[in-house]
Structure formats: C-alpha cells, structure tokens
XYZ file of C-alpha atoms in Angstrom:
611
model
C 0.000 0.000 0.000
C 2.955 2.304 1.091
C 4.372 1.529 -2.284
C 1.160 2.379 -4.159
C 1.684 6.261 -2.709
C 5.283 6.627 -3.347
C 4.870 9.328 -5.410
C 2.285 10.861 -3.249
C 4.926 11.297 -0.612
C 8.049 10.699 -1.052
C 10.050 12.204 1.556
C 9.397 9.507 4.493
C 8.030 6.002 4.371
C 6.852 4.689 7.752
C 5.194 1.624 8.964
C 3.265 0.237 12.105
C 1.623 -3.534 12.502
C 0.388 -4.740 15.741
C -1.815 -7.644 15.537
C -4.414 -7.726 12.791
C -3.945 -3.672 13.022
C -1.494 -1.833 10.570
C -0.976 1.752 9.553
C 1.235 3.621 7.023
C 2.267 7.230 6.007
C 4.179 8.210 2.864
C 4.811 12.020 3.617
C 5.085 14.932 1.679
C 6.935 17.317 3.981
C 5.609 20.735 3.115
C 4.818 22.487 7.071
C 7.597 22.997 9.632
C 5.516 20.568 12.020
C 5.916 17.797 9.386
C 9.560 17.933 10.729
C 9.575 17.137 14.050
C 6.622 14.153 14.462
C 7.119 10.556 12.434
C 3.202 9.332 11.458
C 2.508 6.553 12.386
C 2.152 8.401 15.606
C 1.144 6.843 19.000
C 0.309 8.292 22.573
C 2.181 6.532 24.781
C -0.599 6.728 27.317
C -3.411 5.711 25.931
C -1.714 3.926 22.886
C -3.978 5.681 20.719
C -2.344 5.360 16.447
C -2.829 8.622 14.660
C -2.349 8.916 10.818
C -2.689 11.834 8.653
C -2.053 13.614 5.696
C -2.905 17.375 6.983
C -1.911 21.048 6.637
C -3.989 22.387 9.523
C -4.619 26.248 10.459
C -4.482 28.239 13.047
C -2.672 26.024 15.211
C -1.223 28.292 17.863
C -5.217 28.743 18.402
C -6.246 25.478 18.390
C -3.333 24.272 20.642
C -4.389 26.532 23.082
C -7.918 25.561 23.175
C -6.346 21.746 23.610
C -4.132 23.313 26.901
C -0.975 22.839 24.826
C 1.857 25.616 25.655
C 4.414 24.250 23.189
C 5.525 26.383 20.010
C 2.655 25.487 17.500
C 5.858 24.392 15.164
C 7.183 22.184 17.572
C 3.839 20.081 18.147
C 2.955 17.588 14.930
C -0.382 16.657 13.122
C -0.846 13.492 14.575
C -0.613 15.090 18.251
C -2.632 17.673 17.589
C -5.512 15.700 16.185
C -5.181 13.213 19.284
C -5.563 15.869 21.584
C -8.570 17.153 19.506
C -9.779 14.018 19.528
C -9.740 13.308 23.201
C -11.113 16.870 23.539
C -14.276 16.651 21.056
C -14.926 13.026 20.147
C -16.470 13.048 16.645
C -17.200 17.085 16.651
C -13.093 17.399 16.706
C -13.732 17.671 12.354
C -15.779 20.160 12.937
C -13.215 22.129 14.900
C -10.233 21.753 12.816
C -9.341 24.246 9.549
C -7.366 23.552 6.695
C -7.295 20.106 4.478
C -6.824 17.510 6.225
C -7.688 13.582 5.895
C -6.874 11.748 9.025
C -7.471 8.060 10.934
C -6.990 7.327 15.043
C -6.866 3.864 16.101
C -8.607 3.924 19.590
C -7.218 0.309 20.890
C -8.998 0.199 24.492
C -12.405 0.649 22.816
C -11.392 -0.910 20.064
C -12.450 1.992 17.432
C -11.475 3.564 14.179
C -12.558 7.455 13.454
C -11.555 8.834 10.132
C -12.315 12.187 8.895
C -12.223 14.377 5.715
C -11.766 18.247 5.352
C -15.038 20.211 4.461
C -13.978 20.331 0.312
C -12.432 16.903 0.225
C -9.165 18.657 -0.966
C -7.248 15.841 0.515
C -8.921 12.327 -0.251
C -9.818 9.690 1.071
C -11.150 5.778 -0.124
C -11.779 2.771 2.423
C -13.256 -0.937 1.647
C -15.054 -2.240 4.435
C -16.095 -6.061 4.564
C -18.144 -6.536 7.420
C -16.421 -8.928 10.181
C -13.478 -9.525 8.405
C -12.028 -6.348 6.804
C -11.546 -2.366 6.798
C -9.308 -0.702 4.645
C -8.435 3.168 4.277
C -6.177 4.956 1.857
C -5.102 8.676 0.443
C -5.591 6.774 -2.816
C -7.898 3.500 -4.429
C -4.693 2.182 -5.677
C -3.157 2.123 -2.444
C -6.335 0.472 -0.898
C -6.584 -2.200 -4.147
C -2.801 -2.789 -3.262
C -3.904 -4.567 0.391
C -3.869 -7.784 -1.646
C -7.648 -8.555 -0.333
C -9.772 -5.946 -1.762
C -11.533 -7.528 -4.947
C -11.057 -5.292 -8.046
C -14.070 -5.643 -9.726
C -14.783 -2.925 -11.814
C -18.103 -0.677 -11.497
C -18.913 -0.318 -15.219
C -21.180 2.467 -14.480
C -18.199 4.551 -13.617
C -16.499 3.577 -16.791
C -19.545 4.439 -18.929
C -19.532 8.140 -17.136
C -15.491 8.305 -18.328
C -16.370 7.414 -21.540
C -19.127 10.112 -22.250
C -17.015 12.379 -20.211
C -19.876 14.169 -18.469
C -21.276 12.621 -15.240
C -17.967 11.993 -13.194
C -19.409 14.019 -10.478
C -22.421 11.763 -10.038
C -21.919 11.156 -6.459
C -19.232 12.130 -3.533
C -18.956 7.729 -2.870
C -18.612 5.828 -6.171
C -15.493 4.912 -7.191
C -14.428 2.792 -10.487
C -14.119 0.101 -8.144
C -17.113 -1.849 -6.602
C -15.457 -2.880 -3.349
C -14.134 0.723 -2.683
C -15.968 4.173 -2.165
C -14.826 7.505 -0.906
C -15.282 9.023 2.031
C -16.862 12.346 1.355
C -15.874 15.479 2.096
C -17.142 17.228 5.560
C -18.015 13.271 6.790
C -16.386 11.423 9.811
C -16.883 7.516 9.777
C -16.697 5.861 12.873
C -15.817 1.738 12.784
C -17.060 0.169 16.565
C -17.882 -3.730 17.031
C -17.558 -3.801 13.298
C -20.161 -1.557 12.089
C -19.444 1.361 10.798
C -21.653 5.221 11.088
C -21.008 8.113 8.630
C -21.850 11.325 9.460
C -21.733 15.129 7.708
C -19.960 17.588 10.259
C -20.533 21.099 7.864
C -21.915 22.502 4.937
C -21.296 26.089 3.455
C -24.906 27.565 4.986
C -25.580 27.243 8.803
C -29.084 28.024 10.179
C -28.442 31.003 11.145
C -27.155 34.380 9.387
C -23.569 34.327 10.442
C -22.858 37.708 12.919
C -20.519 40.788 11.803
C -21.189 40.711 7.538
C -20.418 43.739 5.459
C -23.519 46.050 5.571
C -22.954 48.475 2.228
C -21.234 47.957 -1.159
C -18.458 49.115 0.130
C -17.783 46.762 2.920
C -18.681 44.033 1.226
C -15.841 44.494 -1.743
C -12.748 45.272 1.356
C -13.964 42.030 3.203
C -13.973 40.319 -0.079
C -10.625 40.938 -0.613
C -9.946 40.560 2.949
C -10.982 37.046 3.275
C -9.337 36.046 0.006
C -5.963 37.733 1.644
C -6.102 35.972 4.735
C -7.148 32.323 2.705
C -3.474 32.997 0.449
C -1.539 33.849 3.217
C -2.461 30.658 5.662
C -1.655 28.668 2.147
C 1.937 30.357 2.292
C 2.462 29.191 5.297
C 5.639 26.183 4.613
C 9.500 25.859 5.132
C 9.837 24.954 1.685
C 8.746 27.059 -1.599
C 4.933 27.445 -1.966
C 4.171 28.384 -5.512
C 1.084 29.365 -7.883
C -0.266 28.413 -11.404
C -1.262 31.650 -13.547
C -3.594 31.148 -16.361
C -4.396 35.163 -16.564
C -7.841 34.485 -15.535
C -9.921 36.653 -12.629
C -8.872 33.774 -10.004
C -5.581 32.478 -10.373
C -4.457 36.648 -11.179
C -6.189 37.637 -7.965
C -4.226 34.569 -6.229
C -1.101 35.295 -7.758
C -0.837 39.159 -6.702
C -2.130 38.653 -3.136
C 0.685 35.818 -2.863
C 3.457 37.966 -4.162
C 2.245 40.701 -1.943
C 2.227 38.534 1.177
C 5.573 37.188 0.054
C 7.321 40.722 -0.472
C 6.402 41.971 2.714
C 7.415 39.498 4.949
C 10.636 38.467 3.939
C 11.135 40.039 0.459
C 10.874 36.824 -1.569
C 9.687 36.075 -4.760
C 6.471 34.081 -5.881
C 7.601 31.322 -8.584
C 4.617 30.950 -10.989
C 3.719 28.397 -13.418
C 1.837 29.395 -16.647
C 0.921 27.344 -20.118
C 1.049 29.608 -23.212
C 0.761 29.051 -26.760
C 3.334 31.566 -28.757
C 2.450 30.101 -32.124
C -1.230 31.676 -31.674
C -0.504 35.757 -31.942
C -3.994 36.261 -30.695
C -3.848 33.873 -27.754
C -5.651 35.724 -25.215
C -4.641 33.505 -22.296
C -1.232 33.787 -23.000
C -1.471 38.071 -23.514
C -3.090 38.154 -20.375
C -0.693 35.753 -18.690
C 2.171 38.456 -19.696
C 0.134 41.096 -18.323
C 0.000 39.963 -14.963
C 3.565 38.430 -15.317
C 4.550 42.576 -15.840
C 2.183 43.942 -13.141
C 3.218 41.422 -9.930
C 6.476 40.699 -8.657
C 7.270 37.013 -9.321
C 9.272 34.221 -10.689
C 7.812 32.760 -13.916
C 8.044 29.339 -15.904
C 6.201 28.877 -19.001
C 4.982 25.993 -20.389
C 4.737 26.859 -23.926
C 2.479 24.776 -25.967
C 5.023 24.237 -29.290
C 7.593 23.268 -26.741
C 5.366 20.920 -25.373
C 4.222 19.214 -28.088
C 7.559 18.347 -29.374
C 8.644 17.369 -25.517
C 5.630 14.481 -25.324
C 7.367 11.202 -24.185
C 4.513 8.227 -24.620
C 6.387 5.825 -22.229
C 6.599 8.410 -19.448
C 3.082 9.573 -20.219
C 2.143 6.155 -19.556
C 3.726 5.447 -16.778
C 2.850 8.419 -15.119
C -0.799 8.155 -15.775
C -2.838 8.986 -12.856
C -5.694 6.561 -11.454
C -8.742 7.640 -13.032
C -9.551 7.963 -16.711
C -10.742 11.612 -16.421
C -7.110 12.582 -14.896
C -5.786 13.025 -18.432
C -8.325 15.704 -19.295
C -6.058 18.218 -17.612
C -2.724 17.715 -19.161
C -2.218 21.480 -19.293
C -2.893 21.417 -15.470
C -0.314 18.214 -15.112
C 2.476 20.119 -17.307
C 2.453 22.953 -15.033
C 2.725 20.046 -11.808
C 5.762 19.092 -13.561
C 7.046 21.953 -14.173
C 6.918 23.231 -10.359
C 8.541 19.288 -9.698
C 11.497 20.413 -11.757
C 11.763 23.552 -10.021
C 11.555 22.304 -6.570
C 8.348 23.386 -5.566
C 6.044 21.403 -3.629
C 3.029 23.350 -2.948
C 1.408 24.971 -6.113
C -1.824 27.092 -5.656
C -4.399 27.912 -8.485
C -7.791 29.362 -8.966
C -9.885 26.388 -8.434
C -12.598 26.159 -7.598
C -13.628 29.658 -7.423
C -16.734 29.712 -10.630
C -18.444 27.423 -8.044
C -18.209 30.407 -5.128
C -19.780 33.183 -7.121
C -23.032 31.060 -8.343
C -26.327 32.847 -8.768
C -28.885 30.015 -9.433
C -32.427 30.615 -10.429
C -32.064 34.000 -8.740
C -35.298 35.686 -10.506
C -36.963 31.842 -9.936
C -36.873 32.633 -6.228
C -37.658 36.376 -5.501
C -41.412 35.603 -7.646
C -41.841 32.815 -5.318
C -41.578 35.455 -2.932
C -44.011 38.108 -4.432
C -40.890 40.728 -5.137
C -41.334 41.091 -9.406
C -39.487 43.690 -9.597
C -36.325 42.489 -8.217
C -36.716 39.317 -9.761
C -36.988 41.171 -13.250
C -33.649 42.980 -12.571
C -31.879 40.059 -11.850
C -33.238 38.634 -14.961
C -31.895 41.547 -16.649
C -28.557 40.537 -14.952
C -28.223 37.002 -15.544
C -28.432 38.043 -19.335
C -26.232 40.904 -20.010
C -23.336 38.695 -20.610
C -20.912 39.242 -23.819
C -22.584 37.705 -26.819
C -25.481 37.833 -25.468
C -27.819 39.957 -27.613
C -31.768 40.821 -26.693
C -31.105 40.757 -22.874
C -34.306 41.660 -22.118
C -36.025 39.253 -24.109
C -34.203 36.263 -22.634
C -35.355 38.173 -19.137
C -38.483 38.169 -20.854
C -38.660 34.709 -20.707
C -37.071 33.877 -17.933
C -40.029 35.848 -16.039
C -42.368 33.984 -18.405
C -40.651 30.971 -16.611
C -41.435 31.786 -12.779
C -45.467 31.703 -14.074
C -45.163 27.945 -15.107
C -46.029 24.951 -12.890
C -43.479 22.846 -11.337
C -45.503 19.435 -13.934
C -43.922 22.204 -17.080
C -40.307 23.135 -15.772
C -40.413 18.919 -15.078
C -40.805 18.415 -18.962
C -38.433 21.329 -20.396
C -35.957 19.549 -18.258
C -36.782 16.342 -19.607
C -36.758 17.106 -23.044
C -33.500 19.621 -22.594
C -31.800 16.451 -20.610
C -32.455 14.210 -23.726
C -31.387 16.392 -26.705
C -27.908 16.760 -24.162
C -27.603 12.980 -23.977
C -28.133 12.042 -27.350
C -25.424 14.957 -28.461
C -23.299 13.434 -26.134
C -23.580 9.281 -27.728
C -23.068 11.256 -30.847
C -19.713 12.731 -30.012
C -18.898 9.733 -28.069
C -17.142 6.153 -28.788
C -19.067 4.300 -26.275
C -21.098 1.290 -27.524
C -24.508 1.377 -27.391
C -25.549 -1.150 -26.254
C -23.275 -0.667 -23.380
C -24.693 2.067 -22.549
C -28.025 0.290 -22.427
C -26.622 -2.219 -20.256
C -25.626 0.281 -17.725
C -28.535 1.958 -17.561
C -26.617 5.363 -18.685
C -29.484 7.244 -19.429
C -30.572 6.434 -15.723
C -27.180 7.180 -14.516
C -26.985 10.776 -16.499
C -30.657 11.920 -15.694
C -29.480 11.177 -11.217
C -26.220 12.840 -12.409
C -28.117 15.943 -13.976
C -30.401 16.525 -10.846
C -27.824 16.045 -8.528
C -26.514 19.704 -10.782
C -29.797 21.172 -10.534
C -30.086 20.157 -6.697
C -26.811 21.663 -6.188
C -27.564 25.425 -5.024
C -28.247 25.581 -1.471
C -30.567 28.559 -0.403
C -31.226 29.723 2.763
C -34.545 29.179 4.066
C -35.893 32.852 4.444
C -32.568 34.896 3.280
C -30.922 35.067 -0.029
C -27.653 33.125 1.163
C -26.531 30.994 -1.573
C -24.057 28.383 -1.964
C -23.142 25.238 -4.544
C -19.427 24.863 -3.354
C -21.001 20.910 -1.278
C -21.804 19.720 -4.928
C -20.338 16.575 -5.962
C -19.015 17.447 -8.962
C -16.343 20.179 -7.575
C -15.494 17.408 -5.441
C -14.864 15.877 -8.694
C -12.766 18.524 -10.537
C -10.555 19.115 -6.813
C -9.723 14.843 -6.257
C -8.512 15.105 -10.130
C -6.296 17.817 -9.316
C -5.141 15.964 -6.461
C -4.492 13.239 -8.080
C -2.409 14.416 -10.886
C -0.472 16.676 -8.470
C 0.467 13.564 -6.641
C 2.575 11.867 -9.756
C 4.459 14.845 -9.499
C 4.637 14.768 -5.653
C 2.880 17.890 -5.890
C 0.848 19.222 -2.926
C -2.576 21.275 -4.412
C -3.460 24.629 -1.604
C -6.482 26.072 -3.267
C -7.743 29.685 -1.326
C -11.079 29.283 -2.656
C -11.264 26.126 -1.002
C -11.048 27.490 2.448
C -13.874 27.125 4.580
C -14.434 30.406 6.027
C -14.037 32.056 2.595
C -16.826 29.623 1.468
C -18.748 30.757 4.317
C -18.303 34.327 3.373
C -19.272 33.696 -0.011
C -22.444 32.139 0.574
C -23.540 35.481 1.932
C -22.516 37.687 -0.482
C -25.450 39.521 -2.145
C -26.165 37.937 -5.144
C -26.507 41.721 -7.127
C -22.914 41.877 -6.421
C -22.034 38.486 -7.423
C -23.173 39.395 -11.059
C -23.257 43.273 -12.161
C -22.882 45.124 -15.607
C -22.418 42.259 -17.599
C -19.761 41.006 -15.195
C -19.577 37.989 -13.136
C -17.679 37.777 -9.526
C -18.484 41.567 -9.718
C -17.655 41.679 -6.251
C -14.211 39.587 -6.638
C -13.437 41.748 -9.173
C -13.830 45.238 -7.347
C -11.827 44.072 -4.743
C -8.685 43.314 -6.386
C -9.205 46.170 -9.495
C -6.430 47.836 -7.745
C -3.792 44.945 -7.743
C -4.444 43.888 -11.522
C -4.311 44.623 -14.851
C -7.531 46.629 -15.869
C -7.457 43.686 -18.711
C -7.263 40.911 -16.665
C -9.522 42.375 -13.495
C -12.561 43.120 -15.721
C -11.584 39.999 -18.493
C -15.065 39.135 -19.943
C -13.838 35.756 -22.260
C -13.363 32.564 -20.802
C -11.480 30.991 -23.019
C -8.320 28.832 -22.370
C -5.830 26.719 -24.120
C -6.465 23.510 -22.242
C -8.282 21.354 -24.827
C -4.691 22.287 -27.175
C -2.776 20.696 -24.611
C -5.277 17.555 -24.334
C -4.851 17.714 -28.355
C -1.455 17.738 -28.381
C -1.236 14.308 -26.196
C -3.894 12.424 -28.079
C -1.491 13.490 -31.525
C 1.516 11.885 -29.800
C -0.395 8.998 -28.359
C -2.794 7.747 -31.046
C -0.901 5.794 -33.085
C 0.197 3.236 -29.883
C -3.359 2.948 -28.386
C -3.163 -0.184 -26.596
C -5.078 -3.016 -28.038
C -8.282 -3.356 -26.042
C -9.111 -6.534 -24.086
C -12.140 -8.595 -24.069
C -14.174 -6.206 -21.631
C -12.728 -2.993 -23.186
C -13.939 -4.146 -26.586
C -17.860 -4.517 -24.812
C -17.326 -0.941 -23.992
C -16.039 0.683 -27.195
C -18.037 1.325 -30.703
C -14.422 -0.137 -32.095
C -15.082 -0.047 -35.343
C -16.023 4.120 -34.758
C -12.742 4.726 -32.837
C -11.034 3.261 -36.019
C -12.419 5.644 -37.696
C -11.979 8.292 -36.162
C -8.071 7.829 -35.224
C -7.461 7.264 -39.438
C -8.632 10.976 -39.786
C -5.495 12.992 -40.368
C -5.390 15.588 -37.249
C -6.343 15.133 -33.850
C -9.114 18.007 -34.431
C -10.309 16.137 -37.610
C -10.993 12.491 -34.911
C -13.013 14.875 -32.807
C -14.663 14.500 -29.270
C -14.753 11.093 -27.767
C -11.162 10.132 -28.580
C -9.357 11.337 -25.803
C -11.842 9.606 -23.608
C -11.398 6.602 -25.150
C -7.785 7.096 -25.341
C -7.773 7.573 -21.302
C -10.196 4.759 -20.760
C -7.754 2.080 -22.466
C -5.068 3.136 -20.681
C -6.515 3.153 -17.274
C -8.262 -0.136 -17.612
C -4.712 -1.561 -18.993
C -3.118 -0.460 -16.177
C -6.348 -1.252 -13.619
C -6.627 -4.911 -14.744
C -2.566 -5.498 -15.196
C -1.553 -3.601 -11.919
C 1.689 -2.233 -14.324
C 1.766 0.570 -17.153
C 2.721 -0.418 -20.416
C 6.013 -1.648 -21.608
C-alpha cells in the first residue's frame, strides 16, 4: 500500500503492525511541524495510532484551546488531532481548519474514526467487509494494493469516463465496486464492526452568520480581505509554496495577493507556473498571462504549448498516468505540476474552484416565489447581459415567463433539454450502445443531472446561496489531487477554504453578477492589484483542450489493443475511424476519452503501465 503512494509522498516512508492492526504514512513534507513528528504516531498513554495527511490552520489557536503551551511548530499533526480528539470526540472535524484527511486507532475501545476536510481537498477511499475487513487509503490504488480488496470494476463509472460528463455523479462511487470515498465534511466511525457516517458542515448554517459587510463598500474590502487571509495561511511552509497563472480573474487575484504577502514578509519572490501558446498571436490567455507576469512581482516558468508538443514522451506519459480515466483531461494542469517538480516546488496554488463560489442560481426563480417582481426582473436583466449575449431583455423576458409555469412544465423542459444533451453526447462519443443500455446510462446521467440542478443551497428565508457541497467540484478538486500527486505535488487552493466559502455564501447575489460582469464583487476588490485587462476579463477561453490535443497526436498511433471487456465498452469499429482521420481536431470528441479509458483499464486490470 505504502508503495502504491510513493509518489504521493516521497520524503518519508513509515510503517506500524500490531496484531491484525497496521498503519502507514508516505509524507510529503511541506509544514515545519511535518519535521519534528514521524506518522505513524502513537500516545504513549493511551496507545492511541494517529495517521494523517494534513496542513492544519491556526494552530497556535487550536493548541491553546487543547491546553498545549508548546511552540505550534514544535507540536505535529498526529498530536494535535489526538488531543482534539480526546477533547471533542467526533465534533473534533468540525473544529479543525485547513485540508486535512486523518485516521486514530482507539485500541482500548477498540475503534477507528476517520475524517475528511469540508472540500475533500485531501482524499480519502476505504473498503469495508463486514467482520473480516476495513481498509483506508489517500488513494484507491493504495487500498486495491492490500492484496484482499476484490477489483471488480463498477462499469457504471467507466460508462460516465467514456461520455465524459457525469464523473461528479456522487461524492462515494469509485471505479471500483469494493471501494468508495469518504466524502468530504463526513467522519466515519468503525465500533464492534459496524461502521456510522456522518456530515460535520456545509457552506450555509441556520443562522445568518454575525458581523457581515452592511454596504457595497464593505462588502468588496472584506472580499478581498478574506481572500488575503485564505493565500496567506496557504503560504504558510519551510519549503517554496508556488502558484499556477492562467491570466484568468482567479488564479491573477491569487497570484498578486501571494506575491504581496511574500514581499512583505521576507522580500521573496512568488515562482509561478503558466501554459502559453506563442504560435497563436492572438492567444488571449497567454497576452493576459504576460500582463500579470509585468504587473506582480514574481518568478515565472512557461509551459509553452510548441515546446510541449515536441517534448511528449509516450512511455513516461504512460507510466505516469494517474488513477482515473478523467485525470488526463487536464494535461495542461499536469504540465504545469511538472514543471513546479522540476523547479523544486512542492506546494502549487491555483484558482480552483472559485466559478463554483460566485453562483447565482435561479435567482429571478426565487424572488417571484416570494411576491418581489421587480427584483426578480432585474436580476433577470442581470443574468443576461453577458458578452454575446444579444436581446437581454427578451431572454429576461422569458425567464419571467418561466417563474409563471407549474413545477408538472419546468419537469418536462428539463426532460426534453436532458435528452437532446444525452443524445449529443452518444453522438460525439465512442461508447457502444448497447453498453450504454446495459448500464442503464441514461438512468445514470438523468441522477447525475439533478444532482446539478439540486446543487444550489438557499437559505430558508434569506438570499444566502451556496453550490461549493456539490459533488461534482469534489470531482474537478480529487482530479487535481491526483495528478499533483505523480508529481509529488501538494494542491493549496484559497477558494477552497472554509471560512471564505462561508463568506461567499452570503454575499449579495446583485454583487455576485453586475454590468455584464460575473464575480463583480471579486473583481472590485482586487481592481487595484491587476491589470484593468485581466480584473474586468469578460472571455473565458483557455488553451487547455490544445494541450489535451497535443497528447492524443503523440499517443494515437500506440493505443493499446483493447481486451475482451474494453472491446464490450467501445463502438471499435467508430474509434477506427476516427483515429485514421489525419489531425487530432479532424478524430473529434470522444477520442481522448477513449484514449484515457484504455489506458486506465490496462493499467487497472494489469496492476503495471505499459512496456
């Protein structure tokens, strides 16, 4: 299992067995604390096992609530958490900041608590077998590598890689039957062999939270206020914490806060990892990456897309592939990982997952259900003055239109919207059809698409709003973890932190979407430490899918042959098709996912990568 996660940590190895009971830690030493405590730890009073993988906050604080008077750097994770532990029970999760996924062995009771941060930024996967076996680890592969766990495959999971859209269908499922995930803001408690699961948080409490910004005003400093404070906790490391710049709103606004922070404290500089394309003139990712690069003090490496292309090794980009098909969908994201390997940086922030923070949902929807028209028709008005968006009004029109319809009516459009998306998708896809019958995908995507459109979380009687507990941006953050962890890269995303989150939830939403802009608010509070082109950037477009392009050009022509099952997943004689077309542009959508879906299951069902 150790073995399975070298990669993940490779600075320290330990192991502890004692009886049937073992734990392991691979570590990735990124906080001073990491230093001066070897995991597996153990209390030598109450022989209590503690294993983590954790970058906590505020410690001096929460040492001091645990009656602990050492220097907060001189105390590690895993006697910390015991002390929380024997402090709070199961509501210690609930007490703790930061990302964190931790176990404690409790051998008098005979017990097992695990717990998960609030985002799920650091992961977690156990197999439980009732009387005869439990199982945890950071990774699947590391649990599949117990040598007990069966590996049968949940072709329902391989069925959402291939269409590419539902892989945030749940916070449990794995591609593994016998393994789930623990999700994020849970505890699990094993006692007398049965285990409880339980959610500690989510981004709206019951009550209005105490001290929020009253004007306009306020509300834009203590934007940028709790953004500051979420960069600078991230910053906090005896070894270089870095940042990936993509010249967008969030990873900009990142970027200059960190530099600042940096500057003042000890006058060091920010490296920053950025993927450009030179050979495009009117790249506007890469323009706007140069603006910020000009504006903010900081140390830059660019990936540059020509380079890259001619750089692709297909043996190493085998080898390194991560454990899930979707992982290769961000090979832009995985070059810059690489990149801040080389470099010697551990830590790499980025913008993700901020779109989620600044969500508006059916605003207009739900101030008619409350009798206010006229606000609902300006926010209308706001969700459609958008660029290239022409007739605003008449798409508010509509949406107004909308409110007056019965539940039965919105039912149907969603229906009938739902299948004209699905059959676009078997279109574009290589999956076989009948496959897809078999698995009941048309099931599987219609639970996928409600769990999206159950996603915003209101508060009952205020307009707090929040989708940041969705399952599918647990989704997108265990794929960056993932791929940051062949590069023994540690992910610290801002916009993941939970009081941030909190904060956001309130925000107004007439500030969250203003003039045609959206993150208004996020925007207006770092106007002053950007680039007027990059603070008030209206496009969203990227270079990403060139990147994905690039490795399905170098990788085509070695596809690995497919086995028995992979053939009962794949329209084969389609994907031949399709990879005899002469560019990668010209095989279209659908080969990349099959491309990743033959090399996982390769390396799933063989346990190596290829020769």
């Amino acid at each position: 299992m150790l073995q399975a996660m070298a990669r993940r940590g490779p600075d320290r190895q330990h192991l502890s067995c004692e009886d049937n009971v073992g734990f392991g830690q691979v570590l990735l030493a990124t906080t001073p604390e990491a230093l001066v405590e070897c995991q597996p730890w153990r209390h030598p009073d109450s022989g209590c096992i503690v294993v983590s993988d954790s970058r906590l906050d505020y410690r001096p604080q929460l040492l001091r609530e645990l009656g602990i008077t050492r220097r907060a750097d001189d105390v590690g994770d895993g006697e910390l958490l015991h002390a929380a532990w024997q402090r709070w029970g199961v509501d210690c999760a609930d007490r703790l900041r930061g990302d964190f996924a931790f176990a404690l062995w409790n051998p008098r009771q005979r017990e097992l608590f695990l717990a998960r941060d609030p985002m799920g930024v650091r992961p977690l996967a156990f197999h439980h077998r009732p009387g005869h076996l439990f199982v945890f680890a950071s990774s699947v592969d590391a649990v599949l590598a117990q040598g007990q766990v069966p590996r049968d495959l949940d072709e329902g999971r391989i069925a959402d890689a291939l269409i590419g859209e539902t892989e945030g269908i749940d916070p449990i499922c794995t591609f593994h039957t016998a393994v789930q995930r623990l999700p994020p803001a849970h505890w699990l408690l094993l006692r007398d062999g049965v285990v409880s699961q339980q959610r500690y948080w989510r981004p709206i409490g019951n009550h209005r939270p105490a001290g929020l910004p009253q004007t306009q005003a306020e509300w834009v400093q203590a934007q940028r206020e709790q953004l500051d404070r979420a960069v600078r906790l991230r910053l906090r490391s005896h070894r270089p914490v870095g940042s990936m710049l993509s010249g967008g709103l969030d990873s900009s606004s990142v970027v200059a806060l960190a530099s600042a922070a940096l500057e003042s404290k000890a006058g060091a500089t920010l490296p920053v990892f950025s993927a450009t394309n030179t050979a495009d003139r009117d790249c506007a990712e890469t323009r706007h990456i140069h603006a910020v690069i000009e504006h903010v003090r900081c140390a830059p490496t660019l990936v540059d897309l020509p380079e890259f292309q001619h750089s692709i090794d297909c043996k190493t980009l085998w080898k390194q592939h991560p454990g899930e098909p979707f992982d290769t969908s961000i090979s832009l994201v995985a070059s810059l990982y690489q990149a801040a390997a080389a470099k010697g940086v551990p830590s790499l922030m980025d913008g993700a997952p901020a779109d989620n923070l600044f969500v508006t949902g059916r605003h207009a929807k739900y101030l008619a259900d409350q009798g206010r028209w006229q606000d609902a028709w300006h926010a209308a008005v706001s969700q459609w003055t958008l660029p290239g968006v022409r007739l605003p009004r008449w798409h508010a029109l509509r949406v107004m239109a909308g409110c007056l319809l019965p539940d039965g009516v919105h039912a149907l459009r969603h229906y009938l919207a739902d299948a004209r998306f699905y059959r676009e998708l078997l279109q574009e896809s290589l999956i076989d059809r009948q496959f897809a019958r078999r698995v009941q995908l048309w099931q599987r995507f219609r639970r996928y698409r409600r769990t999206v459109g159950d996603a915003h979380q209101w508060h009952h009687g205020d307009e707090a709003l929040s989708s940041m507990a969705a399952p599918y941006v647990t989704a997108g953050l265990e794929r960056y973890n993932r791929v940051a962890s062949v590069f023994g890269i540690e992910p610290r995303l801002p916009f993941a932190d939970r009081e941030l989150i909190e904060f956001n939830a309130w925000v107004p939403l007439a500030l969250r979407i203003r003039d045609g802009h959206a993150k208004w608010v996020l925007r207006q509070a770092m106007a002053k430490d950007l680039p007027a082109q990059v603070a008030w950037r209206r496009d969203k477009s990227n270079i990403g899918w060139r990147f994905n392009r690039a490795v399905l050009a170098a990788s085509r022509s070695a596809i690995p042959k497919p086995s028995q099952s992979c053939a009962l997943w794949l329209d084969l004689p389609r994907l031949q098709a399709r990879l005899g077309r002469s560019t990668p542009e010209d095989a279209g959508e659908g080969v990349l996912e099959a491309f990743d879906t033959l090399l996982w299951a390769f390396r799933s069902t063989t346990g190596s990568s290829l020769p």
